C-alpha positions as CSV (number, residue, x, y, z in Angstrom):
1,D,0.0,0.0,0.0
2,T,2.1,2.9,-1.3
3,D,-0.3,5.4,0.3
4,G,0.8,4.5,3.8
5,P,-1.9,2.9,6.0
6,G,-0.7,-0.7,5.3
7,R,-4.0,-2.0,3.9
8,W,-2.3,-4.5,1.5
9,T,1.1,-5.8,0.6
10,W,2.3,-7.6,-2.5
11,T,5.0,-9.8,-4.0
12,Q,5.8,-9.7,-7.7
13,Y,7.2,-12.7,-9.6
14,R,8.6,-12.7,-13.1
15,G,8.8,-15.7,-15.3
16,R,9.9,-16.5,-18.9
17,N,9.3,-13.9,-21.6
18,N,8.5,-11.3,-18.9
19,V,5.4,-13.1,-17.7
20,S,4.6,-11.3,-14.5
21,L,2.5,-12.3,-11.5
22,R,1.7,-10.0,-8.6
23,V,0.2,-11.7,-5.5
24,V,-1.5,-9.3,-3.1
25,T,-2.8,-9.9,0.4
26,A,-5.3,-7.3,1.6
27,Y,-7.4,-6.3,4.6
28,R,-10.6,-4.2,4.3
29,P,-11.5,-3.0,7.8
30,V,-14.7,-3.6,9.6
31,R,-16.6,-0.3,10.3
32,N,-15.9,0.0,14.0
33,T,-16.3,3.5,15.4
34,T,-16.3,2.5,19.1
35,G,-12.7,1.5,19.7
36,A,-10.1,4.2,19.3
37,M,-7.6,1.6,18.3
38,S,-9.8,-0.2,15.8
39,V,-8.3,-0.5,12.3
40,W,-11.2,1.5,10.9
41,N,-10.6,4.4,13.4
42,Q,-6.8,4.3,12.9
43,Q,-7.3,4.6,9.1
44,R,-10.0,7.3,9.7
45,S,-7.5,9.3,11.7
46,Y,-4.8,8.7,9.0
47,F,-7.2,10.0,6.2
48,D,-8.4,13.0,8.4
49,D,-4.7,14.0,8.8
50,K,-4.5,14.1,5.0
51,N,-7.8,16.1,4.6
52,D,-9.4,13.1,3.0
53,D,-12.9,12.6,4.2
54,R,-13.5,9.2,2.6
55,C,-14.7,6.2,4.7
56,P,-11.7,3.9,5.1
57,R,-13.8,1.0,3.6
58,Q,-14.5,3.1,0.5
59,A,-10.9,4.4,0.4
60,F,-9.7,0.8,0.4
61,L,-11.8,0.0,-2.7
62,D,-10.8,3.2,-4.5
63,D,-7.1,2.9,-3.9
64,L,-6.8,-0.9,-4.4
65,S,-8.8,-0.6,-7.6
66,H,-6.4,2.1,-8.8
67,D,-3.3,0.0,-8.1
68,I,-4.8,-3.1,-9.6
69,G,-5.7,-1.2,-12.8
70,Q,-2.1,0.1,-13.1
71,W,-0.7,-3.5,-12.7
72,I,-3.1,-4.9,-15.3
73,R,-2.3,-2.1,-17.7
74,A,1.4,-3.0,-17.2
75,G,0.5,-6.5,-18.4
76,Q,0.7,-8.2,-15.1
77,Q,-1.4,-11.1,-13.9
78,V,-2.9,-10.4,-10.5
79,I,-4.1,-12.5,-7.6
80,V,-5.7,-10.8,-4.6
81,M,-6.2,-12.7,-1.3
82,L,-8.6,-10.6,0.7
83,D,-10.3,-10.4,4.0
84,A,-13.1,-8.1,2.7
85,N,-15.3,-8.0,5.8
86,S,-18.3,-8.2,3.5
87,D,-19.9,-10.8,1.2
88,V,-17.4,-11.5,-1.6
89,R,-20.1,-13.0,-3.8
90,D,-21.9,-9.7,-4.5
91,G,-21.9,-6.1,-3.4
92,E,-19.3,-3.4,-3.8
93,V,-16.3,-5.6,-3.3
94,N,-17.3,-8.0,-6.0
95,Q,-18.4,-5.2,-8.3
96,M,-15.0,-3.5,-8.0
97,F,-13.1,-6.7,-8.9
98,A,-15.6,-7.5,-11.7
99,A,-15.0,-4.0,-13.2
100,L,-11.3,-4.8,-13.3
101,G,-11.9,-8.2,-14.9
102,L,-11.1,-10.3,-11.8
103,R,-13.3,-13.0,-10.5
104,E,-13.4,-15.0,-7.2
105,V,-11.6,-18.2,-8.1
106,L,-12.6,-20.4,-5.2
107,L,-16.3,-20.0,-5.8
108,E,-15.7,-20.4,-9.5
109,I,-13.8,-23.7,-9.1
110,N,-16.2,-25.2,-6.5
111,P,-19.7,-24.2,-7.9
112,D,-21.4,-27.3,-6.5
113,I,-20.2,-27.0,-3.0
114,P,-22.5,-25.1,-0.6
115,V,-21.3,-21.6,0.2
116,T,-19.9,-21.5,3.7
117,S,-18.9,-18.8,6.2
118,T,-15.2,-18.0,6.2
119,F,-15.4,-16.2,9.6
120,S,-16.3,-18.3,12.7
121,R,-18.8,-15.8,14.2
122,N,-20.7,-15.5,10.9
123,L,-23.7,-17.9,11.2
124,N,-25.2,-17.0,7.9
125,N,-22.9,-18.9,5.5
126,I,-21.5,-15.6,4.0
127,P,-17.9,-15.8,2.7
128,I,-16.1,-12.6,3.7
129,D,-12.7,-13.8,2.6
130,G,-11.8,-14.6,-1.0
131,I,-9.2,-15.0,-3.7
132,F,-9.7,-12.9,-6.8
133,A,-7.6,-13.3,-10.0
134,T,-7.2,-12.0,-13.5
135,P,-8.6,-14.1,-16.3
136,T,-5.2,-15.7,-17.2
137,I,-5.0,-17.4,-13.8
138,S,-6.7,-20.8,-13.7
139,L,-6.7,-23.0,-10.6
140,Q,-5.8,-26.6,-10.6
141,A,-7.4,-26.9,-7.1
142,G,-8.5,-24.7,-4.3
143,G,-10.7,-24.5,-1.2
144,Y,-11.0,-23.8,2.5
145,F,-9.5,-25.4,5.6
146,G,-11.7,-25.7,8.7
147,F,-11.6,-23.2,11.4
148,G,-8.4,-23.5,13.4
149,E,-6.7,-25.7,10.8
150,G,-4.6,-22.9,9.4
151,P,-2.7,-19.9,10.7
152,G,-5.8,-18.1,11.9
153,L,-8.3,-19.3,14.5
154,D,-11.4,-17.3,13.6
155,H,-11.1,-17.3,9.8
156,R,-10.8,-20.3,7.4
157,C,-7.5,-20.6,5.6
158,L,-8.1,-20.2,1.9
159,W,-5.8,-22.0,-0.5
160,M,-5.2,-22.4,-4.2
161,D,-2.9,-24.3,-6.5
162,I,-1.9,-23.0,-9.9
163,S,0.6,-24.4,-12.4
164,F,4.0,-23.0,-13.1
165,Q,2.9,-22.7,-16.7
166,C,0.0,-20.4,-15.6
167,A,2.1,-18.4,-13.2
168,F,5.4,-18.0,-15.0
169,G,4.8,-18.9,-18.6
170,Y,6.7,-22.2,-18.6
171,S,7.2,-25.4,-16.7
172,P,10.6,-25.6,-15.2
173,P,12.7,-28.8,-15.3
174,P,12.2,-31.2,-12.4
175,M,14.1,-30.4,-9.3
176,A,17.1,-32.6,-8.5
177,Q,16.5,-35.0,-5.7
178,F,19.3,-35.6,-3.2
179,K,19.5,-38.9,-1.4
């Protein structure tokens, strides 16, 4: 997040023939105006200091959309792993990604599996976490771990598997095995 509040971070990989993949992890804050140290209030204070009156949740969408647009125009493939704190199937988060040509790949690859909550206190089977990718990214597999089976306790760990060919434009030779 070049703007400063640390809403996302990314790693860029470059493969053969300048095939480029940018993998982004991002957090869109919950609207929480009660706790002075909540992420939403910290970002609200940050934007107030810059004379920017946008809601931190809207600023997140505006600013991330801007950056993703730049990366796509530069010819990069993009994967965004996101805690959206809102339904990733529809609404403003999904609309922002759809406008950029990205789609939620876990829901796409698993259309017959019932939709499930990705946050443990959500009892309404609403996925608030997702993985969005540009059209050139195709999954070989992907899904969700159970609560507590990954690095977080209250969110499901989302995972995906893509081929080297998809990510880097070629399949590297097999790695040497040492005995």
